PDB file of C-alpha atoms in Angstrom:
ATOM      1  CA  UNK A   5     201.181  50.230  34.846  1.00 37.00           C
ATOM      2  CA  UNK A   6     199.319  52.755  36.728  1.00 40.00           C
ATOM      3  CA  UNK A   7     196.138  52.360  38.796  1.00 42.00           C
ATOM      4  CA  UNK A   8     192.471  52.579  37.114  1.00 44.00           C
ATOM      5  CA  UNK A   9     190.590  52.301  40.377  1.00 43.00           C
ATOM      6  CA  UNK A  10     189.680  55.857  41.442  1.00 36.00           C
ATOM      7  CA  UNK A  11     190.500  57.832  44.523  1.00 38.00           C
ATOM      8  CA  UNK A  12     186.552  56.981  45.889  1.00 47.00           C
ATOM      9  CA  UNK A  13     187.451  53.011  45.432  1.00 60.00           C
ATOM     10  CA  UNK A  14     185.141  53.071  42.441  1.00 77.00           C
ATOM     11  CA  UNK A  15     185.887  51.207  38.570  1.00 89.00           C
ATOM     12  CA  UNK A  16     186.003  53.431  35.448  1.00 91.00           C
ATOM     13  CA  UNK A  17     183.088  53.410  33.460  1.00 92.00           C
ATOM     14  CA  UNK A  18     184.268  51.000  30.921  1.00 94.00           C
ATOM     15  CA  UNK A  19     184.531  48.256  33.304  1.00 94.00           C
ATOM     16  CA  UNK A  20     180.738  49.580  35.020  1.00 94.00           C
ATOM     17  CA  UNK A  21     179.359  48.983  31.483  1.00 95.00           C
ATOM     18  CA  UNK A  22     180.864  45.785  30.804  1.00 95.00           C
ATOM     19  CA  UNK A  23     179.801  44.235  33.871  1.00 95.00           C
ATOM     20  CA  UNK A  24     176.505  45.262  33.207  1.00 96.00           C
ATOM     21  CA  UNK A  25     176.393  43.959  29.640  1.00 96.00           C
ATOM     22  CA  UNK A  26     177.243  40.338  30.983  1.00 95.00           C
ATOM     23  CA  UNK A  27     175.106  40.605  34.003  1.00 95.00           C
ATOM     24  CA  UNK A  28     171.671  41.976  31.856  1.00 96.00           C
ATOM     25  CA  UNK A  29     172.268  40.645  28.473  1.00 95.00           C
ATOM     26  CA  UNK A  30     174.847  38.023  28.322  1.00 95.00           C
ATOM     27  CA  UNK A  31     173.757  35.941  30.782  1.00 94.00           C
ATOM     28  CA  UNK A  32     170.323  34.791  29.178  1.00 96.00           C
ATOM     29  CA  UNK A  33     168.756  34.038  32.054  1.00 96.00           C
ATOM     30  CA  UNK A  34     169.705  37.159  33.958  1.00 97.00           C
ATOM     31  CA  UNK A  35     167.695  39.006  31.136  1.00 96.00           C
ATOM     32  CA  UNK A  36     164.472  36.586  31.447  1.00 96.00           C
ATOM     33  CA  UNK A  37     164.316  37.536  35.076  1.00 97.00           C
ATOM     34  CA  UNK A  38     164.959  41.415  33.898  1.00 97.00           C
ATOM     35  CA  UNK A  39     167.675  41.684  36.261  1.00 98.00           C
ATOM     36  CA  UNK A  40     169.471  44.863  36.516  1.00 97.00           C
ATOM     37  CA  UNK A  41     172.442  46.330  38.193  1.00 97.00           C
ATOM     38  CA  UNK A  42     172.164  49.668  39.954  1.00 96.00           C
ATOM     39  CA  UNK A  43     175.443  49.956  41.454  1.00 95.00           C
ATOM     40  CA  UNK A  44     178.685  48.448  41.431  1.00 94.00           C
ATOM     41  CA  UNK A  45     181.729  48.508  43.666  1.00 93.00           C
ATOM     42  CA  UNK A  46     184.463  46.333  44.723  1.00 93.00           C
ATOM     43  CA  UNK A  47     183.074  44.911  47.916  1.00 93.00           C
ATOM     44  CA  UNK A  48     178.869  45.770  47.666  1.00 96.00           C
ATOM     45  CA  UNK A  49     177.096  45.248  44.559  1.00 96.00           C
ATOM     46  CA  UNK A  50     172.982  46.429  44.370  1.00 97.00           C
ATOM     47  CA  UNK A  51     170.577  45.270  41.943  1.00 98.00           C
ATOM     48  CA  UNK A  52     166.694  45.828  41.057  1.00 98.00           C
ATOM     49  CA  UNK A  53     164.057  43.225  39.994  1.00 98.00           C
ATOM     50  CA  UNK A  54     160.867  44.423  38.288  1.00 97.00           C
ATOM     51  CA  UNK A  55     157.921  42.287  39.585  1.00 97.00           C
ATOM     52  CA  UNK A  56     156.174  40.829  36.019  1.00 95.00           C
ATOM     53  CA  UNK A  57     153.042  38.427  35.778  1.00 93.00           C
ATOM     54  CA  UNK A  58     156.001  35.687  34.493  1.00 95.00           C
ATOM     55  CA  UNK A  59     157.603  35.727  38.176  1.00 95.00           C
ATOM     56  CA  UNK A  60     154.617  34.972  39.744  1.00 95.00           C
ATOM     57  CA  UNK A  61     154.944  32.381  42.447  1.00 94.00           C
ATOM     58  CA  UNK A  62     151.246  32.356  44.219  1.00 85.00           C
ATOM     59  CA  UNK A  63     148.264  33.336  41.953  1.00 83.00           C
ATOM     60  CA  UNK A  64     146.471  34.604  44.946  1.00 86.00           C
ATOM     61  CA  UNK A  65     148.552  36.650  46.611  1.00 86.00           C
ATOM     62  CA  UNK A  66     151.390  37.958  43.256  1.00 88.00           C
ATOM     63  CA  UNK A  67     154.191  37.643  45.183  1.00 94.00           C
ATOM     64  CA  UNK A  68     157.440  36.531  43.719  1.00 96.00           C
ATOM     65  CA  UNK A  69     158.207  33.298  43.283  1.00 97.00           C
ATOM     66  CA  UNK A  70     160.665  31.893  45.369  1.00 96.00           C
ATOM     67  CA  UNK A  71     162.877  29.960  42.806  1.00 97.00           C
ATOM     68  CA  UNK A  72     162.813  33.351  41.120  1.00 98.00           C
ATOM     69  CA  UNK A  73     164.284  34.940  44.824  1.00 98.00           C
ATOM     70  CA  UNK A  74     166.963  31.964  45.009  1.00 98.00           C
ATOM     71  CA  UNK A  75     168.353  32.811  41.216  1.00 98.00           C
ATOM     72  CA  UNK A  76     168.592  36.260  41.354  1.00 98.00           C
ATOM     73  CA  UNK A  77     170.331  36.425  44.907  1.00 98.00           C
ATOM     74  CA  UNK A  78     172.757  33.497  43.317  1.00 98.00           C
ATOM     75  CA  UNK A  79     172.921  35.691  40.197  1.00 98.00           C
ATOM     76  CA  UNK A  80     174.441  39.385  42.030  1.00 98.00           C
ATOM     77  CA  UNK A  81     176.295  37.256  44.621  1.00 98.00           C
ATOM     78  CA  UNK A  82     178.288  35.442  41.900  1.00 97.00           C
ATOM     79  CA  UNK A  83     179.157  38.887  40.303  1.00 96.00           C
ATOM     80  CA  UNK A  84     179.963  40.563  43.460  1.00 96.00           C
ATOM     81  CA  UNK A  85     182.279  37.989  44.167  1.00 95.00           C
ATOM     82  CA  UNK A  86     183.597  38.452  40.568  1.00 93.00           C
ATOM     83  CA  UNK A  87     184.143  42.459  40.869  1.00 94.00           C
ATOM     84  CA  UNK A  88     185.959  42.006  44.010  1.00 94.00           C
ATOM     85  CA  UNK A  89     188.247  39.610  42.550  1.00 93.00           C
ATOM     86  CA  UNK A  90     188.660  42.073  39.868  1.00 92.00           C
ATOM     87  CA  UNK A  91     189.433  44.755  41.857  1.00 92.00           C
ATOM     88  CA  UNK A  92     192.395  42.989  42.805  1.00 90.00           C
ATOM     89  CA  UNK A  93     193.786  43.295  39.137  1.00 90.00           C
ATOM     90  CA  UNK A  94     193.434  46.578  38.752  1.00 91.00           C
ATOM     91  CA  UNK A  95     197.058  46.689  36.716  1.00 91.00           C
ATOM     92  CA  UNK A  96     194.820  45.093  34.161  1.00 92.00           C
ATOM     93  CA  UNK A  97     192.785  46.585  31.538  1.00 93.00           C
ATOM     94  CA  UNK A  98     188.933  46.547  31.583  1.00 93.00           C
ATOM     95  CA  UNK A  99     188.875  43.669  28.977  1.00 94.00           C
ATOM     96  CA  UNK A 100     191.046  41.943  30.830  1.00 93.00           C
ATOM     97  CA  UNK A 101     189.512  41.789  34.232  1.00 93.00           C
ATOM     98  CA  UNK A 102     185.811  41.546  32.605  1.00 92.00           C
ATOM     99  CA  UNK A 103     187.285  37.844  31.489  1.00 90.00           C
ATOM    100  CA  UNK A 104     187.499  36.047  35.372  1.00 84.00           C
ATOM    101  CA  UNK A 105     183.915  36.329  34.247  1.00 83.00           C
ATOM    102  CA  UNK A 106     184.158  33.144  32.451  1.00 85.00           C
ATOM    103  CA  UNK A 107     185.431  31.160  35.629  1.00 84.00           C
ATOM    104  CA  UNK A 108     182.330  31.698  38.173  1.00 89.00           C
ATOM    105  CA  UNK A 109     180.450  28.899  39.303  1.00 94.00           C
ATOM    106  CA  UNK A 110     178.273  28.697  42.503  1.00 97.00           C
ATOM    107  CA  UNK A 111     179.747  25.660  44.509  1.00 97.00           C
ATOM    108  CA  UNK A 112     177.306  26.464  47.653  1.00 98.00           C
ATOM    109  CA  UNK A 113     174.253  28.635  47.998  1.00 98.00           C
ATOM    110  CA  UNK A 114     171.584  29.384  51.298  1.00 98.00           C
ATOM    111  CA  UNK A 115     168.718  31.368  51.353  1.00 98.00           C
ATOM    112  CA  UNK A 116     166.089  32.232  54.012  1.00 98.00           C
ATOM    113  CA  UNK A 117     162.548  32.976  53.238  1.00 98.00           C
ATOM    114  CA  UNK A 118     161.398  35.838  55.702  1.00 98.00           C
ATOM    115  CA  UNK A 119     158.330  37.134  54.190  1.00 96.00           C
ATOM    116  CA  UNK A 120     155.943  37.233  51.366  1.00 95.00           C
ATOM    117  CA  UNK A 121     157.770  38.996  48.254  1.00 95.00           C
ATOM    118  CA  UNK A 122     154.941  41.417  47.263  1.00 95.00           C
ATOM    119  CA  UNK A 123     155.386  44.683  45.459  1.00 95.00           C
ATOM    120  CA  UNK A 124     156.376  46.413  42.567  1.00 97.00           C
ATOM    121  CA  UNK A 125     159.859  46.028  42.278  1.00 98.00           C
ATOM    122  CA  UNK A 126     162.804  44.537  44.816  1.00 98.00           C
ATOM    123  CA  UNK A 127     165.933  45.697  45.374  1.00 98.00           C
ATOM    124  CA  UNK A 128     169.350  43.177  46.137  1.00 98.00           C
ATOM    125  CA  UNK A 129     172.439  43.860  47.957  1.00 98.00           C
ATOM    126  CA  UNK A 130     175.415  41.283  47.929  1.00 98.00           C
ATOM    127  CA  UNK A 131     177.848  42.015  50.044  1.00 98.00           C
ATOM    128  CA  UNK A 132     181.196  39.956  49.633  1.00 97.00           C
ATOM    129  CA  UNK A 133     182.591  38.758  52.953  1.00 97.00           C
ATOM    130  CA  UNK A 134     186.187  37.401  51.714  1.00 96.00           C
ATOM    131  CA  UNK A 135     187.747  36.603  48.246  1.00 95.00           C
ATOM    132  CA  UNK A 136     190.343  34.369  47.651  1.00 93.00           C
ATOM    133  CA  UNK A 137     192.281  33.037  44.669  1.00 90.00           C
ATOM    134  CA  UNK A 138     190.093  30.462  44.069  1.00 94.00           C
ATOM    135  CA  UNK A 139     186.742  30.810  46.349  1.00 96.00           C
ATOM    136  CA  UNK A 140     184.467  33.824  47.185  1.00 96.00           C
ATOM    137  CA  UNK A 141     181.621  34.486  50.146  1.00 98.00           C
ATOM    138  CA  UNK A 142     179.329  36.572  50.038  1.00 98.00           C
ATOM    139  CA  UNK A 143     176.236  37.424  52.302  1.00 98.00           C
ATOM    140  CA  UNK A 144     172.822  39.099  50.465  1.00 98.00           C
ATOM    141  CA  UNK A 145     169.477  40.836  50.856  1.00 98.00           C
ATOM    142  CA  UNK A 146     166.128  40.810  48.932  1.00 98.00           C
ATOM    143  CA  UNK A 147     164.263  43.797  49.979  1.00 98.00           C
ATOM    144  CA  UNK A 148     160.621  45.233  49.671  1.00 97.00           C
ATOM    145  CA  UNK A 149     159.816  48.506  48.113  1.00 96.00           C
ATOM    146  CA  UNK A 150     159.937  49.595  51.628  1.00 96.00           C
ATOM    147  CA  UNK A 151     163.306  48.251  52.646  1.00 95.00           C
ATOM    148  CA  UNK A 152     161.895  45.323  54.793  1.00 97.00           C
ATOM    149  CA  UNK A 153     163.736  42.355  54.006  1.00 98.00           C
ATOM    150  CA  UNK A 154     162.137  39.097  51.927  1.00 98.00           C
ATOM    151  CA  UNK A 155     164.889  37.112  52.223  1.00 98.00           C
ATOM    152  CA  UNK A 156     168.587  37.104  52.918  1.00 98.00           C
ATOM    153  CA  UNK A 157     171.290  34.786  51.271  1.00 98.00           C
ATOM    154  CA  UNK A 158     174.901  33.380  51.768  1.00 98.00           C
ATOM    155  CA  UNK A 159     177.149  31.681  49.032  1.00 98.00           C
ATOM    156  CA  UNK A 160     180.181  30.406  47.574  1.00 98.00           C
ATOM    157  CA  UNK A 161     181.331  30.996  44.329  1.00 97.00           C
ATOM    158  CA  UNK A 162     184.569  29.581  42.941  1.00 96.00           C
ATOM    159  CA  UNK A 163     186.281  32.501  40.881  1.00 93.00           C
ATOM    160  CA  UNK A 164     189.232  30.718  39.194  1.00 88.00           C
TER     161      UNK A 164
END
């Protein structure tokens, strides 16, 4: 079977939109957070948060709350471990690969608070370090509107 994976190192767009139906609708929680997915590739994955009243972690100051930081770094590190496992596999179809999405689990997970979360909306970066056959790393970033960092993030996913 031939290749799917194109010349740039990027998935076809039926595998982009499945991962994004999981990752925004499928996974409840994911959705009640309003987590979205802005780009996906086998080793860097970037997401956006929208700041609402519900995520609200200190009345006077509306910044985010940091429970609501924690989740959705654990949230796009899990999946960038995921797509880089799946990028492996690229002799099988979309369908087929979108299904090590039923094996994730986070077995280990670190963040570190660097500054108040206030703005508008924050963008996420996971960056997977190594994936094996059974355990993933990756290292992330919760970012400002302006690019300064809130927090950054390491975990460990098991993907089998």
């Amino acid at each position: 079977m031939t290749k799917r994976l194109s010349p740039d190192g990027h998935f076809e767009p039926e595998f982009i939109e499945g991962v994004r139906a999981i990752f925004e609708e499928k996974i409840v929680f994911n959705q009640i957070l309003g987590l979205q997915l802005m780009e996906v590739t086998p080793h860097v994955v970037k997401g956006r948060l929208t700041m609402r009243p519900e995520l609200v972690g200190h009345y006077a100051y509306n910044r985010v709350h940091g429970g609501v930081i924690s989740a959705s770094l654990d949230a796009l590190g899990g999946v960038a471990c995921l797509v880089a496992k799946a990028a492996r596999h690229m002799d099988q179809t979309p369908a087929q690969r979108l299904e090590h999405f039923l094996k994730v689990g986070t077995i280990d997970l670190r963040i570190d608070y660097l500054r108040q979360g206030i703005g508008e909306y924050f963008d996420m970066q996971a960056e997977v370090l190594r994936v094996g056959s059974r355990v993933g790393t990756t290292r992330m970033d919760f970012m400002a509107p302006d690019g300064q960092l809130v927090a950054v993030g390491s975990g460990a996913y098991i993907v089998s």
